[in-house]
Amino acid sequence: MNVKDQFRFVRQNMKKNKTRLFMTILATAIGCTFLIVLASVGFGLHKSIIQDVMEDSLVTEVQVHGKEAGEGNFQGIKDEDIQHFQEITGVKAVTRRQSLQQSPIFKTEDYTAQSEAVSAYFPEEVKAGFELSEGRLPEKGNEVVVGSSFADGLSLEPKEGENAFNEDGTIKEELAYKGELVGKTIEMEVIKMEDGKEIKKSIPLTITGVTKKPSKEWMQIRTVFISEDIFKEVEAFTGTPGGNPEQIEGTPEDNGRIYDSVSLYAKDVEAVTGINDKLKEDNYMVYSIVNEMRQINMVFTILKIGLLFIGTIALIIASIGIYNTMTMAVTERAPDIGIMKAIGAHPKTIKRIFVLESSYIGLLGALFGTIVAYGISYAVNLALPLVLERVFEEAPPEGLMLSYIPWSLTLISVAICLTVTIFSGWRPAKRATQVDVLKAMRREV
Amino acid sequence: MIDVRELSHAFEIGKKEKKTVIPVLEGVSFSVEKGEIVTIVGRSGSGKSTLLNIISGFIKPKHGEVWIHGEKVSDYNEGKFADFRLANLGFIFQSFQLIPSMTAYQNVELPLILKGMPEKERQQKTEETLKRVGLIEYKDHYPSELSGGQQQRVSIARALVVNPPLILADEPTGSLDSETENELLQFIQELNRDLGITFLIITHDEKVAAIGHKTIEITDGRVMEGVLA
Ligand SMILES: Nc1ncnc2c1ncn2[C@@H]1O[C@H](COP(=O)(O)OP(=O)(O)O)[C@@H](O)[C@H]1O
Ligand SMILES: [Mg+2]
């Protein structure tokens, strides 16, 4: 019996009890929908979180937070460490930044802003992907680059008893700075405490560039990148490491520069793990997205398997319906099966026809189930932000996806659905092959 | 063509302790030559149907051998026997055994579908056979829309469509009136003459027995010697 005829045969048989067939397919479809939608939540959350973690952070980055010096002691990263990092294979750039231990006030014309000041080593920053949206990198000691949102922090003095800010935290229109930044001269005002009194010092700087906007809307970079000369000038003024306005008790003697933000950039993603492991081996405290990702991925893989497992139970329940339908079909058609066997139908042919019929139910169920699942998934993703907004009165994080159905999930679900249905159709099909020809012909079955 | 050797069979009924054994056939031997019409007669319950069912492969005999076409079919398993039936045997049953949900055409076509014959060839063959039994204009009728004689002719067409060298029939005229019976017997003789098909026919009807080149009588599960037409 060729394949085409088998399909024709199966379709003819299936027409014999349309209501029952419909109900069975419906049950299978519901099971399949449930499986896909349930698992899609795992896939959706995973995707959202991965996206969240990956965005604006380079996957090739390995952050170094310090070195363990034994007995629970912690050491900052120094120049000799940087030297060492640069020799590790696969490292493309080693960026290091020092933050000023106070937030200076920056003034230009009548506008003021308070921002953090950081000294960075630009040649390595550029290698790591540091970009400007306008202007150029600093060349002289008093030249600075400001963060893309620096201007958003500049404001005029509000009137007496009035607030400079709108409700959402932005600066009021009439107080906001609207001019150019590049080429502007700004005053950086730092302070130090002496005998409980605050002493101010103003350092004039020139803005030569503005950094590129990060891809995330809400990320605001207001940092002012100052030169090492200025950094040292502030340190000299305060007389403390890092330009801290107050002498902290028990601060160790200044024994060389200590960086508070050091990152290694790998040549490619594949090199990250190697660098990560090498640093750990050398007792550095490291953090890398790729490494973090490994753990996130593991947790979500377990979650997804769990959800798929629960979803499969729904399909197994549906398969009881298929089992029932197929058993009834075999019983009803036993006389026909007997006749077919009598004229020479091979038991394998009989079995194949019935297995095919249950697979057909499974396939149709999977098809409709998948279509509905895509619909539900779409609707959920559409409705969820609205619901969240209502409940929390706040816009949900951008790109949040509760339900996501990748191709792999569809394939897995259809495979599970088919396996379950074929499995449940197996026994009835086997029973069909065991129909006794003589009994069937005497209508005794 | 058919060689039955020392065939014995008994049915067992009831479970375990209450089991009773009903001996049906005891040491039955006979042979059917190619091109012959052989009829088997005997009283009701003498074991005729059991014998034919063993030859057809529907029952496995307890003892003895059945050879058809030089092949020891009594050793075949179910699947192999099914293939053998499809390739070599045609069947005519007393109660026609047509599939009620299929038209005359579809019933006749069924063995060809099982054989995996391509559609074009199948259609030609089915129509040709329906013409032969004179039912081409009834091809789209369902069995319930046909008379007993017509139904039996559909079942003969179904047997003929695969060109079997041998047709087995169990009381083929049992459900027919006398006029239709005569027609059918004539048709069987015609097929035997024109196509050289061998027939093994079971009957308790003298008229049917008379068309046999050879008649075998079964009494109490044994072949009575020397009863030849
Ligand atoms: N499946 C069966 N189980 C038990 N006994 C059976 C079965 N089939 C037939 N018999 C018995 O075998 C004997 C022969 O039956 P059968 O071959 O049908 O005779 P015939 O066809 O000559 O009328 C009968 O006594 C019948 O009761
Ligand atoms: Mg009988």
PDB file of N, CA, C and O in Angstrom, chain A residues 72-99:
ATOM      1  N   GLY A  72      41.796  37.116  53.636  1.00  0.00           N
ATOM      2  CA  GLY A  72      40.643  38.000  53.515  1.00  0.00           C
ATOM      3  C   GLY A  72      41.002  39.441  53.209  1.00  0.00           C
ATOM      4  O   GLY A  72      40.148  40.319  53.217  1.00  0.00           O
ATOM      5  N   ASN A  73      42.283  39.711  52.981  1.00  0.00           N
ATOM      6  CA  ASN A  73      42.673  41.076  52.642  1.00  0.00           C
ATOM      7  C   ASN A  73      42.381  41.382  51.187  1.00  0.00           C
ATOM      8  O   ASN A  73      42.412  40.512  50.329  1.00  0.00           O
ATOM      9  N   PHE A  74      42.106  42.637  50.961  1.00  0.00           N
ATOM     10  CA  PHE A  74      41.694  43.065  49.649  1.00  0.00           C
ATOM     11  C   PHE A  74      42.610  44.180  49.165  1.00  0.00           C
ATOM     12  O   PHE A  74      42.953  45.087  49.913  1.00  0.00           O
ATOM     13  N   GLN A  75      43.044  44.078  47.922  1.00  0.00           N
ATOM     14  CA  GLN A  75      43.965  45.063  47.377  1.00  0.00           C
ATOM     15  C   GLN A  75      43.381  45.712  46.139  1.00  0.00           C
ATOM     16  O   GLN A  75      42.744  45.028  45.331  1.00  0.00           O
ATOM     17  N   GLY A  76      43.555  47.002  45.974  1.00  0.00           N
ATOM     18  CA  GLY A  76      43.104  47.679  44.781  1.00  0.00           C
ATOM     19  C   GLY A  76      44.023  47.355  43.608  1.00  0.00           C
ATOM     20  O   GLY A  76      45.112  46.824  43.787  1.00  0.00           O
ATOM     21  N   ILE A  77      43.549  47.701  42.429  1.00  0.00           N
ATOM     22  CA  ILE A  77      44.346  47.410  41.238  1.00  0.00           C
ATOM     23  C   ILE A  77      45.347  48.552  41.021  1.00  0.00           C
ATOM     24  O   ILE A  77      44.981  49.724  40.998  1.00  0.00           O
ATOM     25  N   LYS A  78      46.606  48.168  40.843  1.00  0.00           N
ATOM     26  CA  LYS A  78      47.676  49.148  40.667  1.00  0.00           C
ATOM     27  C   LYS A  78      48.254  49.029  39.268  1.00  0.00           C
ATOM     28  O   LYS A  78      47.893  48.142  38.501  1.00  0.00           O
ATOM     29  N   ASP A  79      49.195  49.921  38.977  1.00  0.00           N
ATOM     30  CA  ASP A  79      49.806  49.926  37.643  1.00  0.00           C
ATOM     31  C   ASP A  79      50.467  48.609  37.287  1.00  0.00           C
ATOM     32  O   ASP A  79      50.414  48.161  36.152  1.00  0.00           O
ATOM     33  N   GLU A  80      51.096  47.974  38.306  1.00  0.00           N
ATOM     34  CA  GLU A  80      51.763  46.700  37.990  1.00  0.00           C
ATOM     35  C   GLU A  80      50.757  45.615  37.600  1.00  0.00           C
ATOM     36  O   GLU A  80      51.048  44.751  36.781  1.00  0.00           O
ATOM     37  N   ASP A  81      49.548  45.708  38.200  1.00  0.00           N
ATOM     38  CA  ASP A  81      48.500  44.755  37.813  1.00  0.00           C
ATOM     39  C   ASP A  81      48.083  45.002  36.373  1.00  0.00           C
ATOM     40  O   ASP A  81      47.919  44.072  35.585  1.00  0.00           O
ATOM     41  N   ILE A  82      47.935  46.305  36.038  1.00  0.00           N
ATOM     42  CA  ILE A  82      47.547  46.669  34.680  1.00  0.00           C
ATOM     43  C   ILE A  82      48.562  46.095  33.694  1.00  0.00           C
ATOM     44  O   ILE A  82      48.204  45.487  32.680  1.00  0.00           O
ATOM     45  N   GLN A  83      49.843  46.255  34.032  1.00  0.00           N
ATOM     46  CA  GLN A  83      50.936  45.705  33.235  1.00  0.00           C
ATOM     47  C   GLN A  83      50.707  44.204  32.987  1.00  0.00           C
ATOM     48  O   GLN A  83      50.779  43.723  31.863  1.00  0.00           O
ATOM     49  N   HIS A  84      50.386  43.534  34.074  1.00  0.00           N
ATOM     50  CA  HIS A  84      50.159  42.089  34.034  1.00  0.00           C
ATOM     51  C   HIS A  84      48.960  41.749  33.142  1.00  0.00           C
ATOM     52  O   HIS A  84      49.023  40.828  32.319  1.00  0.00           O
ATOM     53  N   PHE A  85      47.883  42.529  33.277  1.00  0.00           N
ATOM     54  CA  PHE A  85      46.675  42.261  32.480  1.00  0.00           C
ATOM     55  C   PHE A  85      46.958  42.358  30.997  1.00  0.00           C
ATOM     56  O   PHE A  85      46.465  41.579  30.198  1.00  0.00           O
ATOM     57  N   GLN A  86      47.799  43.356  30.658  1.00  0.00           N
ATOM     58  CA  GLN A  86      48.050  43.581  29.244  1.00  0.00           C
ATOM     59  C   GLN A  86      48.810  42.426  28.597  1.00  0.00           C
ATOM     60  O   GLN A  86      48.801  42.279  27.387  1.00  0.00           O
ATOM     61  N   GLU A  87      49.430  41.612  29.435  1.00  0.00           N
ATOM     62  CA  GLU A  87      50.198  40.490  28.887  1.00  0.00           C
ATOM     63  C   GLU A  87      49.377  39.219  28.731  1.00  0.00           C
ATOM     64  O   GLU A  87      49.829  38.246  28.128  1.00  0.00           O
ATOM     65  N   ILE A  88      48.165  39.217  29.278  1.00  0.00           N
ATOM     66  CA  ILE A  88      47.317  38.017  29.166  1.00  0.00           C
ATOM     67  C   ILE A  88      46.886  37.849  27.713  1.00  0.00           C
ATOM     68  O   ILE A  88      46.500  38.818  27.052  1.00  0.00           O
ATOM     69  N   THR A  89      46.954  36.639  27.207  1.00  0.00           N
ATOM     70  CA  THR A  89      46.579  36.408  25.801  1.00  0.00           C
ATOM     71  C   THR A  89      45.081  36.620  25.616  1.00  0.00           C
ATOM     72  O   THR A  89      44.280  36.263  26.469  1.00  0.00           O
ATOM     73  N   GLY A  90      44.766  37.226  24.472  1.00  0.00           N
ATOM     74  CA  GLY A  90      43.362  37.452  24.149  1.00  0.00           C
ATOM     75  C   GLY A  90      42.855  38.801  24.627  1.00  0.00           C
ATOM     76  O   GLY A  90      41.731  39.175  24.320  1.00  0.00           O
ATOM     77  N   VAL A  91      43.679  39.554  25.352  1.00  0.00           N
ATOM     78  CA  VAL A  91      43.234  40.860  25.848  1.00  0.00           C
ATOM     79  C   VAL A  91      43.487  41.922  24.787  1.00  0.00           C
ATOM     80  O   VAL A  91      44.585  42.038  24.247  1.00  0.00           O
ATOM     81  N   LYS A  92      42.426  42.681  24.487  1.00  0.00           N
ATOM     82  CA  LYS A  92      42.541  43.701  23.459  1.00  0.00           C
ATOM     83  C   LYS A  92      42.869  45.062  24.089  1.00  0.00           C
ATOM     84  O   LYS A  92      43.677  45.818  23.570  1.00  0.00           O
ATOM     85  N   ALA A  93      42.200  45.336  25.205  1.00  0.00           N
ATOM     86  CA  ALA A  93      42.399  46.628  25.866  1.00  0.00           C
ATOM     87  C   ALA A  93      42.188  46.474  27.366  1.00  0.00           C
ATOM     88  O   ALA A  93      41.450  45.608  27.805  1.00  0.00           O
ATOM     89  N   VAL A  94      42.880  47.320  28.108  1.00  0.00           N
ATOM     90  CA  VAL A  94      42.677  47.341  29.554  1.00  0.00           C
ATOM     91  C   VAL A  94      42.340  48.772  29.936  1.00  0.00           C
ATOM     92  O   VAL A  94      43.187  49.651  29.912  1.00  0.00           O
ATOM     93  N   THR A  95      41.084  49.039  30.242  1.00  0.00           N
ATOM     94  CA  THR A  95      40.711  50.400  30.618  1.00  0.00           C
ATOM     95  C   THR A  95      40.785  50.519  32.137  1.00  0.00           C
ATOM     96  O   THR A  95      40.543  49.561  32.850  1.00  0.00           O
ATOM     97  N   ARG A  96      41.189  51.694  32.582  1.00  0.00           N
ATOM     98  CA  ARG A  96      41.233  51.906  34.028  1.00  0.00           C
ATOM     99  C   ARG A  96      40.788  53.325  34.312  1.00  0.00           C
ATOM    100  O   ARG A  96      41.150  54.255  33.610  1.00  0.00           O
ATOM    101  N   ARG A  97      39.960  53.423  35.311  1.00  0.00           N
ATOM    102  CA  ARG A  97      39.430  54.734  35.664  1.00  0.00           C
ATOM    103  C   ARG A  97      39.600  54.957  37.154  1.00  0.00           C
ATOM    104  O   ARG A  97      39.581  54.014  37.933  1.00  0.00           O
ATOM    105  N   GLN A  98      39.758  56.254  37.495  1.00  0.00           N
ATOM    106  CA  GLN A  98      39.781  56.638  38.895  1.00  0.00           C
ATOM    107  C   GLN A  98      38.674  57.649  39.080  1.00  0.00           C
ATOM    108  O   GLN A  98      38.601  58.624  38.342  1.00  0.00           O
ATOM    109  N   SER A  99      37.837  57.401  40.047  1.00  0.00           N
ATOM    110  CA  SER A  99      36.779  58.373  40.316  1.00  0.00           C
ATOM    111  C   SER A  99      37.259  59.310  41.408  1.00  0.00           C
ATOM    112  O   SER A  99      37.874  58.887  42.376  1.00  0.00           O
TER     113      SER A  99
END
